Structure formats: structure tokens, C-alpha cells
């Protein structure tokens, strides 16, 4: 990775610290000299950041409840040093370290242009509406902040207008479009979350947003009022941009075209929740074909031909061919779909000269065909598979290993990268995550590394006292997951645990089928309200209900294992049904295992087990969120004892006392 492009930007922002504006200097060496002078008189950037965190510093005097935490100060200092030295950093900061504050202070104090990228929307909102304003106020700094979301979050006024004018749009949909249009005249930023209803579940999402394929870019007649363009301009002008990994990866993938580079260049990119990056990279650096992508092209093409008015026979031909596409797609025959699609592409290509829109639709048709071809014949290093069947199916292509693609597409971008997460290590080593991220760490832990060392790795333990705050319940007597009687035993254990904790529990399932079978039984058996994913409301709605009703139980699958923060008594028990190994039919994981074994590794121990351990660490991390929290983590999987890998899993659990006895758990809760 290249070193930072604007080292000189790290003189300090804020009240009495500010020394100079970069525009006062003619060249880089003058700026560097100014910074050195500043360092000599005030200490280095990192020592000054360190001072902010001290008990007599600005954070302590301005932020209610602030406590100086050793690991947080160390992390903030390391981040400041990284920014100053132009290196890259990978930092594991376990729950409770306070990593958000640790990176916000150096980011807001420096005058560098900083991107803060998150995986979850919850963290993005927390940064924008709580943390950044609070820290700015405490430090007395004022930097320009912008929020940049993915394009599906913004109104596309062009498509809204088109669909309002379309005579084939049904009246009930038109009514909704008119409501959006009224809001359009009032909104400042065109962010769809301002609307009082969810546009995608109201069936109009596709009519008022534009995918990258659908967007006309700078040729759009509404370019000057396009919310995406305006949000992008705001990001250009801002000092700190808050965004998400998906947008960053999409930007890394699409480097050309009108909307190719959505993000400007940054001096520093801070990736929080960095553990999620490899899986997202699989999606963004791969390809995907679903019927709605094909249908959307067909609908747009039909609209164009309608407008052209003199293409009735072509309109008919395209319609006939598209019906054949749908038929072949329904039979899961992608090769047949491609054959017919190529006929459509030839027809679209013949009309490309008629208008910009026609040319764009011809390009779009060709790009879809190219993606189908890649899925049918995956390039070296990629794997293709199908999820679901019939017209609900998705055909996917993804890189088997994410390290090389991230190395090729993301890390060569200019600037410093700082990656943070509560879970980046497996059994104390960064090797597994480093390889998935394409980063080597300089701790000497990655002895088989074949690439250059290119990121410093640091870890910070949780300040929580797990010995007194928590207990782990791992019963040996529950039959293993494939044995007779497992499901009944699981249900009985869950019921007993929930009664012991008086509700206040997260029940994390590894599969939807187990959730569907066991959760309703729990709802009928326990005396506390049970909220079930996909049945009791949207994810956000049931989380909200769980927080408010202090004795409720929430049953969910993968999306609740991470990115959920419920401090306090409402969450006092986390039950994990079994070790979260990926299902045996996971094609991508199978390809990763094969690739690992071809290189002489062990597919299970080097790929599948670390993956499960990382997920388990995330799930277990939901329990203790503050110094005051107390609770139990229950892992109802006896393979912890009977399988050789059980020891590895146990090593990666929080350092809390363990028990096999339910009576201990009852006593633990009785002491509360
Ligand atoms: S530029 Fe793209 S997203 Fe913006 S209004 Fe035009 S088509 Fe829609």
C-alpha cells in the first residue's frame, strides 16, 4: 500500500491547538516543516491525542460519564501514530474498549480528509447523530461532516418522473408515487429514510431509485438536482465522510464511468467493523443474476420503445423473447437464458444509435449477458453457484479468496487504512483474518505469510471483568446436533434457561429451520413475551420491542449475531444453539476449503473452524456491553467436549467461569 499522500495534514484542529492552515504553505516540505515545528513546541500528534484522554483532558471535562480507560488511550495513541507515520493498522479492540472514541478523537483533531466506513447502519447512525457531535463539542472542533449512503437510499427524481408519467403504472402505485413527489419538493437531501414508510416493502422502491446500471449519469436531465450527485458533492467538500463498506467496495470495483468513483480520495480511511469486509468483498467483487435484474431491463426497454412510438414490431419481438427468458429461468437453465438473452442483446444493439437511452440499454443488456457468461464459466479463482430455485433463484459468482482481490482493488487506493473490530483474531492470532483481508501483520504470528508485511497489528483486551460479570453454561449432556432427541433436549434447555433468567434473553439460532421449529415452542412454553425473527416484525421493530420490554425473549438467526448493542438488564442471557459452522452445501466455503487443501492446508481447521469461531465470538459479544452488565452465555453444543476442535472453540470464549450445571445458572441469576 502506498504511504499517506498528505502527511502534512496532521497538524491539529481545535481551539488552542490549531496552528496553521495548509493553504498558507507553498509546498509539501514547508508543510512538513510547520508540522515538525508544531510537534517540537507541543509534542507529537500522538502525545497530544493522548492528553485528550487523560482525567484532566477535554473529554473528561465535557463528556458526562467519561472514564479514562488504559486500552482506549493506547488504541487512540496507536491510531494517531499510524496517521502520523503513514503506515496501515489492524486493531482488535474487544467489547468495552471504546474504539469509536479512540478513532474519532484523532480523526477530528487532524486536518486530514477522513473516511469512516462501517458495516451496519446502526453504527453509521450512532456516529452521525451521537458520537461525532458529542466529540466535536468536547474538543471544541468544528469539521465539515457528510453522510454518504448507497444509491438505493436516495431518490432518483428521473425515474420517479418517468414512472409517474407511465400510463401502465397501476393507480394504487401512482398514488404512492405522488406522495413521494410531494415529499420531493420538501426534502433537502432526498434520503428515503425521511419518508414515513419503507419504499421497498411498498413495492415502489425500484420505481424511485436507480441502480448503477439504470442511472444516466452526467447525461441525466435532472443531474443538477439529483440527491446522489448532491450527496457526492457534499462528500467532496467534507472533512469527514461517514459511509459504509458496501459503498467503498462498490467504488473500488467501479473505477470508471460517470458514477464510477462515488467516493473522493481520502488521506485516512477508518474501517470499523472490519471483520465484515471479506464477506462483503465476495459479494462486491463477484456477479449476481436474479430474475428482477432481467425484468427491470425488460421494463425499461419496453418503456423506451413506447416512447419511440415507431418500434411496435421490435417491442413485440422483445416481449416474446423475454417470455422465453422467464420460462428458461424458471427451469433453472441459465445456459438457455443466456442463449435467448444474446438474441435480445443483438436486437438492442441494432437500435443503439437511436438515442442515449437506447445506447445505455444496449450496454446494460450486454453487461447482463457478460455476467451470465462469467457465472456459467467462472474465471480462474472464482466459484459460481445457485441459491434457491425457479423464478426466486439467484445465480452467483464470487472470488474464492478475498485477500488477492482486496490487494488488487482496495488497498492500492491512496491514503492510510485503519481497520478495527472487536473480533479480528482467532486463538490470539491475526493470521486468518489477515489472509482474508490480504494484509500481513508484523507481529510474527503469520509465519507462513507469503506476502510482504504491510499492516501493523495490535490487540486490546476488554476492560470487563468477565470473572465476576459473566458465566458460561456449556452442558455436556445435550446430545450432539445430529443425534436423536437433540431438538427436544435443546428446547428443554432453552426453556429452563429462560425461566432462570426471567426472560431477558437472546436465543441465537444457526439455521432458519431450527428457528422456525423451536422458537414457536418456546413462545408457547415460557411465561415471557417471545419475539421471533420474520414473524414478530422487522428486525429493527423487534429489537426496539426487546429493549423496551425488559423481560422479553428474542429468537433470531445470523443477523442478530453481530451489530446489536443492548446494554443493561434487558439482555442478561445469550443462548447459542450450536457452533455456527456454515451449512455443508455452502458452495463458496467448499471452494475455499478446496483451495486451502490444494496449498497443503487443512480445509476444516484452517477455514471452516476459524470462520465458526469468529461468528461465535461475535454472538457471545452481545452479552456484556458495559461495566455494569451481568449475564450468562449458554452454548448448547456438547461437541465442545467430544470433538478435538472443542478446545479451540473454548479458548476463544470470553474468560468467564464455566459450568455444566443448570443449578449454577439459577444461583447466578438469583444473586442479581
Ligand atoms: S443522475 Fe441517475 S440517479 Fe440521479 S436523477 Fe439522474 S438517473 Fe436518477
XYZ file of C-alpha atoms and ligand atoms in Angstrom:
680
model
C 0.000 0.000 0.000
C 1.287 3.456 -0.755
C 2.181 5.691 2.158
C -0.077 8.574 3.029
C -0.267 11.275 0.400
C -0.752 14.162 2.777
C 1.321 13.549 5.857
C 1.493 17.265 6.300
C -2.173 17.423 7.110
C -1.631 16.214 10.636
C -1.295 19.451 12.407
C -4.062 19.789 14.892
C -7.589 21.104 14.777
C -9.432 22.685 17.627
C -9.383 25.686 19.898
C -5.920 26.488 21.258
C -4.270 23.680 19.263
C -4.796 24.999 15.801
C -1.580 26.404 14.383
C -1.939 26.881 10.661
C -3.967 26.370 7.542
C -2.425 24.233 4.801
C -3.166 26.937 2.246
C -0.510 29.082 3.941
C 2.191 26.748 2.650
C 3.532 26.602 -0.848
C 4.760 23.049 -0.862
C 4.846 19.794 0.998
C 8.223 20.369 2.637
C 7.049 23.694 4.057
C 4.017 21.959 5.492
C 6.153 19.171 6.942
C 8.459 21.735 8.498
C 5.465 23.502 10.012
C 4.229 20.257 11.456
C 7.633 19.426 12.913
C 7.806 22.846 14.469
C 4.369 22.302 15.909
C 5.489 18.917 17.230
C 8.529 20.397 18.867
C 6.544 23.018 20.718
C 3.510 20.908 21.567
C 4.629 17.268 21.407
C 3.831 14.815 18.636
C 0.340 14.369 17.284
C 0.035 11.100 19.203
C 1.146 12.588 22.533
C -1.314 15.414 22.116
C -4.091 12.928 21.331
C -3.048 11.006 24.418
C -3.572 14.153 26.504
C -7.166 14.465 25.300
C -7.985 11.193 27.017
C -6.403 11.958 30.385
C -8.554 12.560 33.508
C -7.810 16.300 33.252
C -8.343 16.432 29.489
C -11.229 17.899 27.463
C -13.114 14.606 27.143
C -13.244 14.153 30.914
C -14.432 17.704 31.497
C -17.042 17.778 28.729
C -18.432 14.257 28.388
C -20.669 13.062 31.216
C -19.689 9.595 32.421
C -16.304 9.657 30.660
C -13.737 7.428 32.346
C -10.093 7.307 31.276
C -9.516 3.704 30.080
C -5.971 2.442 29.581
C -6.668 0.343 26.487
C -8.665 3.122 24.871
C -5.843 5.610 25.361
C -3.326 3.121 23.952
C -5.513 2.499 20.912
C -6.081 6.209 20.274
C -2.324 6.789 20.505
C -1.628 3.960 18.058
C -4.179 5.368 15.627
C -2.613 8.822 15.890
C 0.861 7.335 15.319
C -0.419 5.435 12.302
C -1.874 8.626 10.862
C 1.351 10.437 11.541
C 3.680 7.761 10.177
C 1.723 6.836 7.076
C 1.522 3.127 7.892
C -1.505 0.798 7.983
C -3.061 -0.557 11.152
C -5.220 -3.545 12.003
C -6.561 -3.283 15.558
C -8.654 -5.704 17.511
C -10.397 -3.794 20.303
C -12.565 -6.118 22.329
C -16.003 -5.074 23.557
C -15.837 -2.198 26.008
C -12.502 -0.772 24.839
C -14.280 2.270 23.444
C -12.821 2.097 19.946
C -15.238 4.651 18.481
C -13.907 7.436 20.679
C -10.365 6.143 20.137
C -10.554 6.828 16.402
C -12.896 9.820 16.443
C -10.571 11.990 18.506
C -7.541 11.663 16.156
C -9.833 11.864 13.101
C -11.447 15.095 14.319
C -8.212 16.586 15.647
C -6.223 16.071 12.452
C -6.922 18.193 9.419
C -6.782 15.182 7.122
C -9.709 14.189 4.949
C -11.055 11.077 6.648
C -13.499 8.392 5.593
C -15.157 6.439 8.386
C -16.725 3.328 6.977
C -18.990 0.958 8.911
C -20.730 -2.319 8.165
C -24.011 -1.658 9.953
C -26.454 1.203 9.581
C -26.855 1.252 13.369
C -23.207 2.254 13.843
C -23.422 4.764 10.993
C -26.378 6.462 12.699
C -24.687 6.337 16.096
C -21.620 8.089 14.640
C -23.580 10.758 12.791
C -26.171 11.633 15.372
C -24.489 10.913 18.703
C -20.748 10.315 18.736
C -19.384 12.844 16.242
C -21.450 15.806 17.544
C -20.518 14.871 21.130
C -16.785 14.612 20.458
C -16.717 17.773 18.330
C -18.310 19.662 21.169
C -15.979 18.195 23.791
C -12.871 19.005 21.761
C -14.122 22.373 20.584
C -13.520 21.482 16.947
C -15.773 22.086 14.004
C -15.127 19.946 10.950
C -17.383 19.534 7.968
C -19.140 16.167 8.236
C -21.067 14.380 5.476
C -23.020 11.166 5.386
C -22.862 9.206 2.155
C -25.063 6.161 1.758
C -25.538 3.620 -1.016
C -27.567 4.753 -4.041
C -30.654 2.707 -3.087
C -31.091 5.082 -0.119
C -31.658 8.139 -2.319
C -34.494 9.262 -4.520
C -33.900 9.179 -8.267
C -36.127 12.043 -9.457
C -35.651 10.996 -13.070
C -37.141 7.532 -12.534
C -39.852 8.938 -10.302
C -40.971 11.300 -13.070
C -40.786 8.599 -15.724
C -42.883 6.206 -13.677
C -45.447 8.865 -12.786
C -45.915 9.592 -16.493
C -46.039 5.899 -17.436
C -49.608 5.016 -18.407
C -49.048 1.361 -17.496
C -48.310 2.183 -13.829
C -51.241 0.950 -11.753
C -53.365 3.620 -9.973
C -52.557 2.440 -6.416
C -48.839 2.651 -7.215
C -49.302 6.069 -8.821
C -50.887 7.280 -5.613
C -47.753 6.288 -3.703
C -45.535 7.886 -6.325
C -47.500 11.126 -5.935
C -46.856 11.029 -2.193
C -43.146 10.650 -2.858
C -43.322 13.509 -5.325
C -44.869 15.808 -2.699
C -42.050 14.911 -0.308
C -39.525 15.501 -3.091
C -40.427 19.193 -3.099
C -39.697 19.478 0.617
C -36.694 17.231 1.180
C -33.257 18.734 1.407
C -31.204 15.631 0.741
C -33.583 13.134 -0.884
C -32.766 10.443 1.682
C -35.607 7.907 1.504
C -35.402 7.168 5.230
C -37.153 10.535 5.757
C -40.343 9.045 4.304
C -42.822 7.675 6.850
C -42.980 4.310 5.021
C -40.473 1.821 3.630
C -40.428 2.251 -0.144
C -39.119 -1.226 -0.861
C -41.783 -3.048 1.103
C -44.351 -0.712 -0.522
C -43.386 -2.018 -3.979
C -42.215 1.355 -5.297
C -38.538 1.136 -4.343
C -37.491 0.032 -7.841
C -39.524 2.847 -9.405
C -37.983 5.728 -7.489
C -34.353 4.634 -7.116
C -31.738 3.942 -9.773
C -29.184 1.146 -9.770
C -25.769 1.914 -11.234
C -26.988 0.194 -14.413
C -30.107 2.346 -14.621
C -28.548 5.701 -13.818
C -27.957 8.040 -16.766
C -25.013 9.705 -15.063
C -23.992 13.146 -16.325
C -26.359 12.760 -19.313
C -29.349 12.841 -16.958
C -31.599 15.911 -17.453
C -32.061 16.082 -13.651
C -28.354 15.759 -12.829
C -28.232 19.116 -11.069
C -30.967 18.227 -8.629
C -30.098 14.549 -8.204
C -29.765 13.676 -4.485
C -26.971 11.201 -5.235
C -24.988 13.853 -7.058
C -25.599 16.340 -4.250
C -24.600 13.832 -1.567
C -21.466 13.054 -3.514
C -20.621 16.754 -3.803
C -21.143 17.185 -0.067
C -18.719 14.296 0.484
C -16.193 16.018 -1.809
C -16.388 19.176 0.284
C -16.421 17.499 3.701
C -13.502 16.829 6.043
C -15.023 13.688 7.485
C -17.291 11.401 5.500
C -19.280 8.651 7.187
C -20.160 5.850 4.820
C -20.295 2.078 4.618
C -18.147 -0.810 3.432
C -20.538 -1.684 0.617
C -20.157 1.733 -0.945
C -16.394 1.677 -0.505
C -16.149 -1.722 -2.187
C -18.570 -0.771 -4.953
C -16.418 2.298 -5.543
C -13.284 0.179 -5.642
C -14.929 -2.110 -8.196
C -16.329 0.610 -10.472
C -13.425 2.873 -11.189
C -14.683 4.376 -14.414
C -17.848 5.948 -15.789
C -19.964 8.835 -14.633
C -20.726 7.214 -11.313
C -17.603 5.086 -11.219
C -15.893 6.910 -8.420
C -18.579 7.716 -5.926
C -16.097 8.485 -3.204
C -13.411 11.134 -3.358
C -9.827 10.385 -2.305
C -9.116 10.275 1.413
C -5.947 10.736 3.426
C -7.189 8.267 6.005
C -9.809 5.520 5.756
C -11.023 4.108 9.055
C -12.857 0.816 8.649
C -14.852 -0.018 11.756
C -16.499 -3.476 11.931
C -13.692 -4.551 9.604
C -14.340 -8.244 10.260
C -17.278 -7.982 7.836
C -15.133 -6.806 4.932
C -14.121 -10.195 3.422
C -17.701 -11.478 3.092
C -18.798 -8.167 1.594
C -15.863 -8.325 -0.816
C -17.157 -11.698 -2.064
C -20.415 -10.009 -2.965
C -18.988 -6.834 -4.443
C -16.193 -8.355 -6.462
C -18.461 -11.096 -7.774
C -21.509 -11.149 -10.061
C -25.164 -11.814 -9.459
C -28.081 -12.649 -11.712
C -31.630 -12.634 -10.391
C -34.847 -12.503 -12.374
C -35.682 -8.998 -11.154
C -32.481 -7.662 -12.775
C -33.601 -9.111 -16.114
C -37.184 -7.916 -15.630
C -36.033 -4.434 -14.767
C -34.061 -4.239 -18.040
C -37.057 -5.522 -19.980
C -39.419 -2.985 -18.385
C -37.058 -0.095 -19.124
C -36.624 -1.294 -22.716
C -40.379 -1.541 -23.217
C -40.810 1.999 -21.869
C -38.204 3.304 -24.271
C -39.838 1.581 -27.247
C -43.168 3.002 -26.151
C -41.638 6.484 -26.256
C -40.061 5.905 -29.651
C -43.563 5.081 -30.953
C -42.410 3.619 -34.281
C -40.968 0.349 -32.973
C -44.124 -1.691 -32.434
C -42.813 -4.860 -34.041
C -39.500 -4.720 -32.130
C -41.461 -4.181 -28.951
C -43.432 -7.351 -29.707
C -40.303 -9.375 -30.574
C -38.582 -8.328 -27.372
C -41.657 -9.215 -25.359
C -41.825 -12.677 -26.950
C -38.139 -13.337 -26.331
C -38.405 -12.130 -22.767
C -41.235 -14.572 -22.073
C -38.879 -17.330 -23.209
C -36.218 -15.953 -20.863
C -38.622 -16.155 -17.933
C -39.605 -19.699 -18.877
C -35.967 -20.865 -19.080
C -35.114 -19.037 -15.851
C -37.956 -20.772 -14.070
C -36.454 -24.104 -15.137
C -33.082 -23.060 -13.634
C -31.483 -23.344 -17.075
C -29.094 -20.380 -17.140
C -27.374 -21.542 -20.345
C -30.737 -21.404 -22.153
C -31.433 -17.993 -20.595
C -28.121 -16.722 -21.944
C -28.832 -18.015 -25.432
C -32.112 -16.099 -25.625
C -30.576 -13.093 -23.873
C -27.957 -12.847 -26.595
C -30.765 -12.517 -29.155
C -32.194 -9.679 -27.071
C -28.759 -8.085 -26.872
C -28.425 -8.239 -30.663
C -31.814 -6.512 -31.095
C -30.970 -3.843 -28.523
C -27.602 -3.285 -30.177
C -29.242 -2.635 -33.576
C -31.140 0.304 -32.074
C -28.334 1.819 -30.016
C -27.955 4.768 -32.399
C -31.486 5.967 -31.829
C -30.819 7.753 -28.550
C -28.570 7.910 -25.499
C -31.141 5.900 -23.583
C -31.154 3.225 -26.297
C -27.342 3.030 -26.218
C -27.356 2.749 -22.462
C -29.949 -0.036 -22.526
C -27.928 -1.912 -25.146
C -24.841 -1.642 -22.904
C -26.837 -2.787 -19.906
C -28.169 -5.802 -21.801
C -24.648 -6.727 -22.860
C -23.320 -6.360 -19.298
C -26.025 -8.721 -18.004
C -25.078 -11.223 -20.710
C -21.401 -10.930 -19.732
C -22.277 -11.646 -16.110
C -24.258 -14.744 -17.126
C -21.324 -15.926 -19.202
C -18.937 -15.455 -16.252
C -21.274 -17.395 -13.976
C -21.572 -20.241 -16.472
C -17.811 -20.338 -16.982
C -16.163 -18.931 -13.844
C -12.777 -17.329 -14.370
C -9.742 -18.671 -12.517
C -10.051 -18.055 -8.772
C -13.843 -17.651 -8.834
C -16.677 -20.007 -7.948
C -20.284 -19.932 -9.172
C -23.390 -21.369 -7.566
C -27.144 -21.072 -7.409
C -29.261 -20.196 -4.389
C -32.954 -21.096 -4.358
C -34.823 -22.401 -7.349
C -37.201 -21.309 -10.101
C -38.001 -17.651 -10.508
C -36.831 -16.944 -6.936
C -33.328 -18.253 -7.622
C -30.122 -16.251 -7.694
C -27.039 -17.200 -9.695
C -23.857 -16.003 -8.054
C -20.180 -15.739 -8.776
C -17.610 -14.805 -6.132
C -13.849 -14.785 -5.662
C -12.748 -17.864 -3.692
C -10.120 -15.886 -1.805
C -10.757 -12.277 -0.901
C -7.165 -11.372 0.056
C -5.904 -11.112 -3.544
C -8.884 -9.045 -4.757
C -8.669 -6.641 -1.835
C -4.962 -6.340 -2.505
C -5.677 -5.585 -6.113
C -8.647 -3.256 -5.759
C -8.889 -1.687 -2.321
C -5.524 -1.357 -0.627
C -3.766 0.324 -3.583
C -6.042 3.331 -3.137
C -4.199 6.291 -1.792
C -4.027 7.049 1.905
C -3.757 5.236 5.193
C -6.077 2.397 6.163
C -7.001 1.719 9.776
C -9.049 -1.419 10.352
C -10.845 -2.011 13.628
C -13.132 -4.664 15.029
C -13.899 -6.445 18.277
C -13.059 -9.748 16.578
C -10.073 -9.941 14.270
C -8.066 -12.692 15.972
C -8.566 -16.426 16.223
C -6.812 -18.052 19.191
C -4.785 -14.889 19.637
C -3.543 -14.746 16.014
C -4.359 -12.291 13.237
C -3.217 -14.798 10.605
C -6.655 -15.993 9.478
C -8.269 -12.560 9.181
C -5.062 -11.078 7.788
C -5.117 -13.583 4.959
C -8.801 -12.981 4.218
C -8.143 -9.254 4.180
C -4.976 -9.584 2.120
C -2.947 -7.951 4.862
C 0.081 -9.358 6.610
C 0.710 -8.366 10.173
C 4.072 -7.589 11.663
C 3.625 -9.453 14.917
C 5.422 -12.518 13.658
C 2.269 -14.563 14.171
C 1.748 -15.114 10.493
C 4.778 -17.297 9.970
C 3.532 -18.809 6.687
C 2.938 -15.399 5.171
C 3.991 -15.247 1.560
C 3.346 -11.566 1.031
C 5.154 -8.513 2.239
C 4.327 -7.355 5.744
C 2.079 -4.409 5.215
C -0.017 -3.743 8.305
C 0.835 -3.324 11.923
C -1.461 -5.414 14.118
C -2.402 -4.600 17.693
C -4.939 -6.013 20.110
C -6.650 -4.557 23.144
C -8.401 -6.774 25.689
C -11.819 -5.974 27.026
C -11.820 -3.994 30.289
C -14.777 -6.046 31.528
C -14.302 -8.337 34.471
C -15.780 -11.489 32.969
C -14.840 -13.457 36.078
C -17.479 -11.625 38.099
C -19.763 -10.232 35.412
C -20.482 -13.395 33.451
C -20.767 -17.155 33.446
C -20.608 -19.645 30.574
C -23.025 -22.561 30.607
C -21.967 -25.449 28.353
C -23.855 -28.646 29.236
C -22.219 -31.929 28.285
C -25.457 -33.896 28.460
C -27.218 -32.312 25.436
C -26.998 -34.829 22.542
C -24.869 -33.682 19.569
C -26.799 -31.861 16.810
C -27.260 -34.869 14.510
C -28.339 -37.290 17.281
C -31.875 -38.427 18.094
C -33.562 -36.266 20.660
C -31.325 -33.246 20.029
C -34.148 -30.855 19.211
C -36.234 -31.790 22.268
C -33.197 -31.547 24.529
C -32.360 -28.162 23.028
C -35.866 -26.900 23.632
C -35.873 -28.155 27.250
C -32.530 -26.454 27.973
C -33.666 -23.189 26.427
C -36.912 -23.213 28.363
C -35.130 -23.866 31.670
C -32.559 -21.143 30.998
C -35.190 -18.565 30.050
C -37.153 -19.334 33.211
C -33.948 -18.952 35.261
C -33.167 -15.559 33.741
C -36.795 -14.357 33.828
C -36.737 -13.786 30.066
C -34.213 -11.065 29.125
C -32.666 -13.435 26.602
C -31.330 -13.555 23.064
C -31.700 -17.013 21.528
C -29.331 -17.163 18.575
C -30.021 -19.946 16.096
C -27.598 -21.141 13.451
C -30.357 -22.039 10.970
C -33.746 -20.690 9.932
C -35.260 -24.171 10.040
C -34.314 -24.655 13.705
C -35.629 -21.167 14.496
C -38.941 -21.992 12.817
C -39.292 -25.264 14.741
C -38.072 -24.303 18.215
C -38.987 -20.625 18.640
C -42.802 -21.143 18.475
C -42.484 -23.952 21.057
C -40.647 -21.552 23.351
C -43.294 -18.884 22.788
C -45.938 -21.351 23.915
C -43.954 -22.667 26.874
C -42.360 -19.717 28.685
C -44.113 -17.031 30.635
C -42.317 -14.126 28.932
C -43.096 -12.495 25.571
C -41.129 -14.183 22.761
C -40.246 -12.132 19.681
C -39.433 -14.219 16.616
C -37.441 -13.004 13.629
C -39.554 -12.757 10.439
C -42.761 -13.370 12.444
C -42.984 -10.636 15.058
C -41.980 -7.681 12.858
C -38.961 -6.198 11.125
C -35.502 -6.619 12.636
C -35.456 -3.036 13.925
C -39.003 -3.269 15.285
C -38.398 -6.435 17.317
C -35.104 -5.079 18.626
C -36.868 -1.946 19.763
C -39.574 -4.016 21.453
C -36.919 -6.181 23.096
C -35.177 -3.124 24.523
C -38.427 -1.686 25.863
C -39.917 -4.844 27.352
C -37.308 -5.724 29.953
C -38.356 -9.396 30.257
C -38.836 -10.379 26.643
C -37.003 -13.048 24.672
C -35.738 -12.514 21.131
C -35.218 -15.504 18.825
C -33.190 -14.802 15.694
C -30.618 -16.084 13.247
C -27.424 -14.684 11.734
C -28.394 -11.003 11.527
C -28.660 -10.859 15.338
C -25.237 -12.388 15.984
C -23.488 -9.085 15.326
C -24.014 -5.327 15.206
C -26.595 -5.451 18.015
C -25.993 -3.430 21.142
C -28.385 -3.943 24.043
C -26.689 -2.730 27.220
C -28.300 -3.246 30.606
C -30.584 -5.812 32.150
C -32.801 -6.369 29.099
C -30.126 -8.716 27.743
C -28.854 -10.964 30.523
C -28.720 -14.300 28.741
C -27.376 -15.228 25.300
C -28.250 -18.756 24.206
C -26.401 -20.194 21.207
C -27.991 -23.355 19.859
C -24.787 -24.821 18.411
C -21.422 -23.943 16.982
C -22.063 -21.798 13.919
C -20.446 -23.924 11.209
C -21.551 -22.974 7.707
C -24.046 -25.459 6.208
C -22.449 -28.362 4.289
C -23.957 -27.161 0.984
C -22.212 -23.757 1.173
C -20.501 -23.729 -2.234
C -18.263 -20.770 -1.520
C -16.939 -22.306 1.677
C -16.389 -25.641 -0.096
C -14.355 -23.827 -2.769
C -12.333 -22.046 -0.065
C -11.660 -25.369 1.642
C -10.552 -26.940 -1.657
C -8.258 -24.021 -2.440
C -6.744 -24.282 1.032
C -6.177 -28.035 0.695
C -4.561 -27.611 -2.721
C -1.987 -25.415 -0.990
C -1.346 -28.121 1.605
C -3.627 -26.713 4.325
C -6.473 -28.337 6.209
C -9.858 -27.150 4.955
C -11.601 -27.740 8.249
C -9.012 -26.409 10.690
C -7.745 -23.562 8.504
C -11.041 -22.323 7.044
C -14.234 -23.756 8.491
C -13.271 -23.732 12.161
C -11.844 -20.162 12.247
C -14.952 -18.967 10.413
C -17.215 -20.567 13.034
C -15.064 -19.272 15.908
C -15.215 -15.718 14.543
C -19.022 -15.908 14.349
C -19.239 -17.415 17.827
C -17.094 -14.599 19.247
C -19.459 -12.083 17.672
C -22.525 -13.851 19.096
C -21.040 -14.168 22.603
C -20.034 -10.484 22.420
C -23.701 -9.439 22.517
C -23.914 -10.138 26.272
C -21.646 -7.814 28.256
C -21.758 -4.307 26.838
C -20.938 -2.187 29.904
C -19.075 -2.455 33.192
C -22.427 -2.868 34.986
C -23.805 -5.710 32.826
C -24.043 -9.244 34.205
C -25.181 -12.349 32.398
C -24.813 -15.857 31.061
C -23.661 -17.211 27.719
C -25.112 -20.671 27.088
C -23.669 -22.837 24.316
C -25.858 -25.893 23.892
C -23.411 -27.966 21.870
C -21.736 -30.948 23.519
C -19.210 -31.154 20.664
C -17.281 -28.673 22.791
C -16.302 -31.759 24.847
C -16.410 -34.652 22.414
C -14.645 -33.183 19.387
C -10.965 -32.345 19.204
C -11.730 -28.826 17.956
C -13.864 -28.140 21.055
C -10.746 -26.976 22.852
C -10.027 -24.364 20.159
C -13.591 -23.066 20.439
C -13.390 -22.912 24.247
C -10.116 -20.943 24.046
C -11.886 -18.221 22.089
C -14.753 -17.675 24.515
C -14.725 -14.775 26.977
C -12.691 -15.528 30.147
C -15.746 -16.228 32.328
C -16.206 -19.154 34.757
C -17.705 -22.200 33.052
C -20.286 -24.619 34.343
C -22.195 -27.669 33.145
C -24.796 -27.340 35.900
C -28.063 -25.520 35.454
C -28.215 -25.083 39.240
C -25.173 -22.761 38.997
C -27.020 -20.642 36.460
C -30.089 -20.443 38.693
C -27.858 -19.323 41.574
C -26.134 -16.758 39.315
C -29.445 -15.139 38.420
C -30.790 -15.451 41.964
C -27.870 -13.270 43.149
C -28.964 -10.369 40.899
S -28.373 11.113 -12.260
Fe -29.027 8.992 -12.102
S -29.841 8.775 -10.034
Fe -29.689 10.960 -10.465
S -31.700 11.523 -11.204
Fe -30.478 11.020 -12.977
S -30.838 8.880 -13.371
Fe -31.543 9.316 -11.325
